[in-house]
Short mmCIF file of C-alpha atoms in Angstrom, two decimals:
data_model
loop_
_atom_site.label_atom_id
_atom_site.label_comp_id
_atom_site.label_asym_id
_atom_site.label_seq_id
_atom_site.Cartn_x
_atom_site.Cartn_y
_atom_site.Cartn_z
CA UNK A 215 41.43 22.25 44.36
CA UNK A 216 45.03 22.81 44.92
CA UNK A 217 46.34 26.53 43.44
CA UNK A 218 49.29 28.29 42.63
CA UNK A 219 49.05 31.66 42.38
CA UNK A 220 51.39 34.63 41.03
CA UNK A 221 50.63 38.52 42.37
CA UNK A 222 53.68 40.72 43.32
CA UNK A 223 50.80 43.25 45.10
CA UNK A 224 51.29 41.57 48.85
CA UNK A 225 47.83 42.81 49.96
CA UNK A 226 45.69 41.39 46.23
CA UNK A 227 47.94 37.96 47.30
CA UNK A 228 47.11 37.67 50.82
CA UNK A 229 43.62 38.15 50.18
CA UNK A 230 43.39 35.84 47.23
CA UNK A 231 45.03 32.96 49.50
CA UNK A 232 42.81 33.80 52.31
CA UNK A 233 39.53 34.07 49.81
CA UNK A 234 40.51 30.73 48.06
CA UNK A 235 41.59 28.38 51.11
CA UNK A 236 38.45 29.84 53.05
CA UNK A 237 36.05 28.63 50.19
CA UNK A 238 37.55 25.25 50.49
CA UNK A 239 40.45 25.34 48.35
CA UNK A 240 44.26 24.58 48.82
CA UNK A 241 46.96 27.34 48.02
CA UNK A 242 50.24 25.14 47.91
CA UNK A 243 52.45 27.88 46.49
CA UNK A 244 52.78 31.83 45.70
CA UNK A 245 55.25 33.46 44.15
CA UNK A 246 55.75 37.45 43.95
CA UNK A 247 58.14 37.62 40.56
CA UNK A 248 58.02 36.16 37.16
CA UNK A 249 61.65 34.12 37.61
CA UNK A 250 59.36 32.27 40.35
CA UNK A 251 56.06 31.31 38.64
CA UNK A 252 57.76 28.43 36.20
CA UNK A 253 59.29 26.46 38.77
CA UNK A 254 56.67 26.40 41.66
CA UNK A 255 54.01 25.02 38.81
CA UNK A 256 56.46 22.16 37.79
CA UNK A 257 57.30 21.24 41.20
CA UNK A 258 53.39 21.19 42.94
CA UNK A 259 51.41 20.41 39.34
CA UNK A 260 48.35 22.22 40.62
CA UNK A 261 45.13 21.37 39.55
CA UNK A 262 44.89 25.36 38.51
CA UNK A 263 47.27 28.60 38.57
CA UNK A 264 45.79 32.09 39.13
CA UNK A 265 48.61 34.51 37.42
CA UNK A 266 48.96 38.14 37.70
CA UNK A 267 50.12 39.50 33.43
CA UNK A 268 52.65 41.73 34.88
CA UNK A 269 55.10 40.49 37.62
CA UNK A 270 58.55 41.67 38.34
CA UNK A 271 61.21 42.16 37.18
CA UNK A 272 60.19 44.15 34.07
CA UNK A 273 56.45 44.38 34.86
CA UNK A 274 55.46 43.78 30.99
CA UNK A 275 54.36 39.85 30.56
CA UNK A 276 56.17 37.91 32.70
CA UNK A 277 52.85 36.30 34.13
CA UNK A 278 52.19 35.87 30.62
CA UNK A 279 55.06 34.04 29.33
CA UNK A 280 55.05 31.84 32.69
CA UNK A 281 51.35 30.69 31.37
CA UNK A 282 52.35 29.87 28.07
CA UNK A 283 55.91 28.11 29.60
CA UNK A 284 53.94 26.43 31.96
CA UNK A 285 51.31 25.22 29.31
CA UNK A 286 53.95 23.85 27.16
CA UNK A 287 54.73 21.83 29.72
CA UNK A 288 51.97 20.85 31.30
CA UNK A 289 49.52 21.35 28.26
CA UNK A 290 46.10 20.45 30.39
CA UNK A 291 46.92 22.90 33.29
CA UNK A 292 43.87 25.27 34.01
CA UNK A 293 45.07 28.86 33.98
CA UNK A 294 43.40 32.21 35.02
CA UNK A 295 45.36 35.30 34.51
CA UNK A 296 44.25 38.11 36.15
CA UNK A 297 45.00 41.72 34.47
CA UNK A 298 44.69 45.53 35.48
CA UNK A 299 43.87 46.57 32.46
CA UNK A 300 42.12 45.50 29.00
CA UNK A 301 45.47 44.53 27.17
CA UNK A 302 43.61 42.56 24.00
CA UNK A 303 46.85 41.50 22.83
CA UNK A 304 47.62 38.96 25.75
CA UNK A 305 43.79 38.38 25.68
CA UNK A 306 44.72 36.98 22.26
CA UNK A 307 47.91 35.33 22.31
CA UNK A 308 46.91 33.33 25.13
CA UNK A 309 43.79 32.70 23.28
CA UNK A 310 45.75 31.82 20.25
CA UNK A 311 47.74 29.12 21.97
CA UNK A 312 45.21 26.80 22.46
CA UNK A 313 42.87 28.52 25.78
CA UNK A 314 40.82 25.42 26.99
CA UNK A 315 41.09 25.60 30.17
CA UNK A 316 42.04 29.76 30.04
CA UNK A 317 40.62 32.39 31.79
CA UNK A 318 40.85 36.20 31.41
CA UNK A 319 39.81 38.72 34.10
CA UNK A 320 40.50 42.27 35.19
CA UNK A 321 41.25 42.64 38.67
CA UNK A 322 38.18 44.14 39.71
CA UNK A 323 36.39 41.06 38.96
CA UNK A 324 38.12 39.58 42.12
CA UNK A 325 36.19 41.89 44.33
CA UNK A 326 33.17 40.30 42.59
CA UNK A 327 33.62 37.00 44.43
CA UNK A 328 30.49 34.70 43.59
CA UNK A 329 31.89 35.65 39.70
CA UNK A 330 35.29 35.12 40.57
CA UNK A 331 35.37 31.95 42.31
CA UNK A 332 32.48 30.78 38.99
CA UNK A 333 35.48 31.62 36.64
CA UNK A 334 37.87 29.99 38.68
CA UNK A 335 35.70 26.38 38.53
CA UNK A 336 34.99 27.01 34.83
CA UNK A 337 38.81 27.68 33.82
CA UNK A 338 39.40 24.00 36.18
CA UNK A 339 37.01 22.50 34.86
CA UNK A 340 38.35 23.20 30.95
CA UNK A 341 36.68 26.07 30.10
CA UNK A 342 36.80 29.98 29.05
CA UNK A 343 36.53 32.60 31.79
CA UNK A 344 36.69 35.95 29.36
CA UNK A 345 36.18 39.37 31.37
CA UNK A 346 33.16 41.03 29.60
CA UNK A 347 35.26 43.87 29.24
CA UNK A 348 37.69 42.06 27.01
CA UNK A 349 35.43 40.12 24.93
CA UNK A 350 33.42 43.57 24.29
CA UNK A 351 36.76 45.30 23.15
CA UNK A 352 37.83 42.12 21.37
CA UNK A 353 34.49 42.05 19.40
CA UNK A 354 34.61 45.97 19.01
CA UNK A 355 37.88 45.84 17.44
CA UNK A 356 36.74 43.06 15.15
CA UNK A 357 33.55 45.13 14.42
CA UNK A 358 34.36 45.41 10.25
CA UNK A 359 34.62 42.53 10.03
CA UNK A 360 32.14 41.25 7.07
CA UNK A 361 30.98 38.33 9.07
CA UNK A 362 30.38 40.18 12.25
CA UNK A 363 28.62 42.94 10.08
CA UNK A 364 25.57 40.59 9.32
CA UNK A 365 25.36 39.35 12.54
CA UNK A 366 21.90 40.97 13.98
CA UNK A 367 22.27 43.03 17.47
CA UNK A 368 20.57 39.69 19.39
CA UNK A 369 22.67 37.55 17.74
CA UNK A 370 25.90 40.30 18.90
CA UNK A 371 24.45 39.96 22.59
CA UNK A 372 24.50 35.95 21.82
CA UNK A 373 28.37 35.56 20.80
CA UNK A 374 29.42 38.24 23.83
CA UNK A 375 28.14 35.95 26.36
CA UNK A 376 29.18 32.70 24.60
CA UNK A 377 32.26 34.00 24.60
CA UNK A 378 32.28 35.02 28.09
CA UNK A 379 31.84 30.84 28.44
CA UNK A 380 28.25 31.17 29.73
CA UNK A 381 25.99 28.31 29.09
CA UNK A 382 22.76 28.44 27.06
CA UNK A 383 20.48 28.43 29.90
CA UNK A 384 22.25 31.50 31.57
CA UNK A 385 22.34 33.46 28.20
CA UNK A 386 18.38 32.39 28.05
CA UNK A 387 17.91 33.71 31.39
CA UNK A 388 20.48 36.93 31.06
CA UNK A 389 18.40 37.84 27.69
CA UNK A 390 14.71 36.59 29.06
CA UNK A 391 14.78 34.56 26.50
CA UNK A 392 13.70 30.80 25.97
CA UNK A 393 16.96 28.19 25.73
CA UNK A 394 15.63 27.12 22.38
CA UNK A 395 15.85 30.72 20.83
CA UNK A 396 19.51 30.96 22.26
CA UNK A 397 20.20 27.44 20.47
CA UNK A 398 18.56 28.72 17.19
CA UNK A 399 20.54 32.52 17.66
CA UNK A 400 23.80 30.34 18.30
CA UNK A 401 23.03 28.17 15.07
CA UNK A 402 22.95 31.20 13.23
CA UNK A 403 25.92 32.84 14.16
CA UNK A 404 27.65 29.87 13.33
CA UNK A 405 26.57 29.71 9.95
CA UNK A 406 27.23 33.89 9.38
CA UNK A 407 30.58 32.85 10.65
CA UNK A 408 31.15 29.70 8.52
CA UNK A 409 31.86 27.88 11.51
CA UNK A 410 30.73 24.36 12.67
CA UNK A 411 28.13 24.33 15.12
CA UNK A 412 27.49 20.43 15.97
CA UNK A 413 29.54 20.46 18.47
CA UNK A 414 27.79 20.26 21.64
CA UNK A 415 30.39 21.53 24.33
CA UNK A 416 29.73 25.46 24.24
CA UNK A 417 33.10 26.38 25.87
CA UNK A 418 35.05 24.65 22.41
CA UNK A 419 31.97 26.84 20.17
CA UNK A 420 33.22 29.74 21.80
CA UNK A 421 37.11 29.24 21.34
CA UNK A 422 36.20 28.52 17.64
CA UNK A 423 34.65 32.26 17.59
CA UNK A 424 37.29 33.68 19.49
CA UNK A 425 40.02 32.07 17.55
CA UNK A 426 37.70 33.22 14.23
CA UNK A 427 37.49 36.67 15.33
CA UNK A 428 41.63 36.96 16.28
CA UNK A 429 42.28 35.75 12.23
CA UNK A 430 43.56 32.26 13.59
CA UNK A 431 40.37 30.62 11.69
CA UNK A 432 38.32 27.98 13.25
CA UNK A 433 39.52 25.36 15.30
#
């Protein structure tokens, strides 16, 4: 897979390059500063960018705004942004801007290889890589909700890791569960929500929540 990737900490960028090109992958640009990020994606069109939120000069959302430039451009490009903190409202807008092919993750999660380099192949492959962290304080925050309220506490554990783009068979397996209870929990949740649920990819199921739960409605 060929990468660009955006991290103005030298050490967290090193260490990415050397943790991605050692599991088989191809780094063909970095860049340290938001002013950088825009042009190094429209000159190698990687097959998937790993961006730092914050980048000089400002350190507010210049990793940010390069994802959703870049996307605009190049509409299919796989991005994973990669945050220090919770900050639910880029969680969202990037979310709101159409997020196959998005992933969200704090920083720590790197450290977490095996889960890292999963997210990174989900996000390539065109689906949602949500932290657990953020999709807990994105469902907290949507907690009075009147849908959400009649969703039972199985059927809460259900939509956090659907949303965290895990397949039924891991959510069976996560929840000792069998995969046709997860497939009858997920039916219902759909229905509480007034969302579709015939659509058999689970990654576009779980942007319809997430895009339900952030007011944008169902896709």
């Amino acid at each position: 897979m060929r990468i660009v990737i955006a991290e103005d900490n030298a050490l967290l960028r090193e260490g990415l390059i050397l943790l991605l090109t050692s599991s088989g992958h191809e780094v063909v640009a970095d860049a340290a500063a938001g002013p950088e990020v825009l042009p190094a994606l429209l000159e190698h069109r990687p097959d998937a960018a790993v961006l730092d939120v914050r980048l000089p000069p400002t350190f507010r959302d210049e990793g940010l705004r390069a994802a959703i430039a870049a996307r605009e451009e190049m509409p299919e490009l796989p991005i994973l942004v990669l945050s220090q903190y919770v900050e639910e409202t880029y969680a969202a807008e990037l979310l709101a801007r159409g997020a196959q092919g998005i992933g969200y993750l704090l920083k720590d999660r790197v450290g977490r290889v095996d889960q890292f380099l999963q997210a990174l192949d989900r996000v390539a492959g065109g689906g949602t890589a949500l932290d657990p962290e953020v999709v807990s304080q994105l469902l907290t925050r949507k907690a009075s909700a009147k849908p959400l309220l009649s969703l039972t506490p199985r059927e809460r554990e259900v939509l956090e890791l659907m949303a965290q783009g895990k397949a039924n068979g891991t959510i069976a397996a996560e929840l000792v569960v069998t995969e046709r209870a997860v497939s009858k929990h997920i039916g219902s949740i759909f229905a509480k929500l007034g969302l579709e649920a015939d659509d058999g990819s689970v990654h576009r199921r779980v942007l319809a929540v997430l895009a339900y739960l952030e007011g944008n409605g169902p896709r």
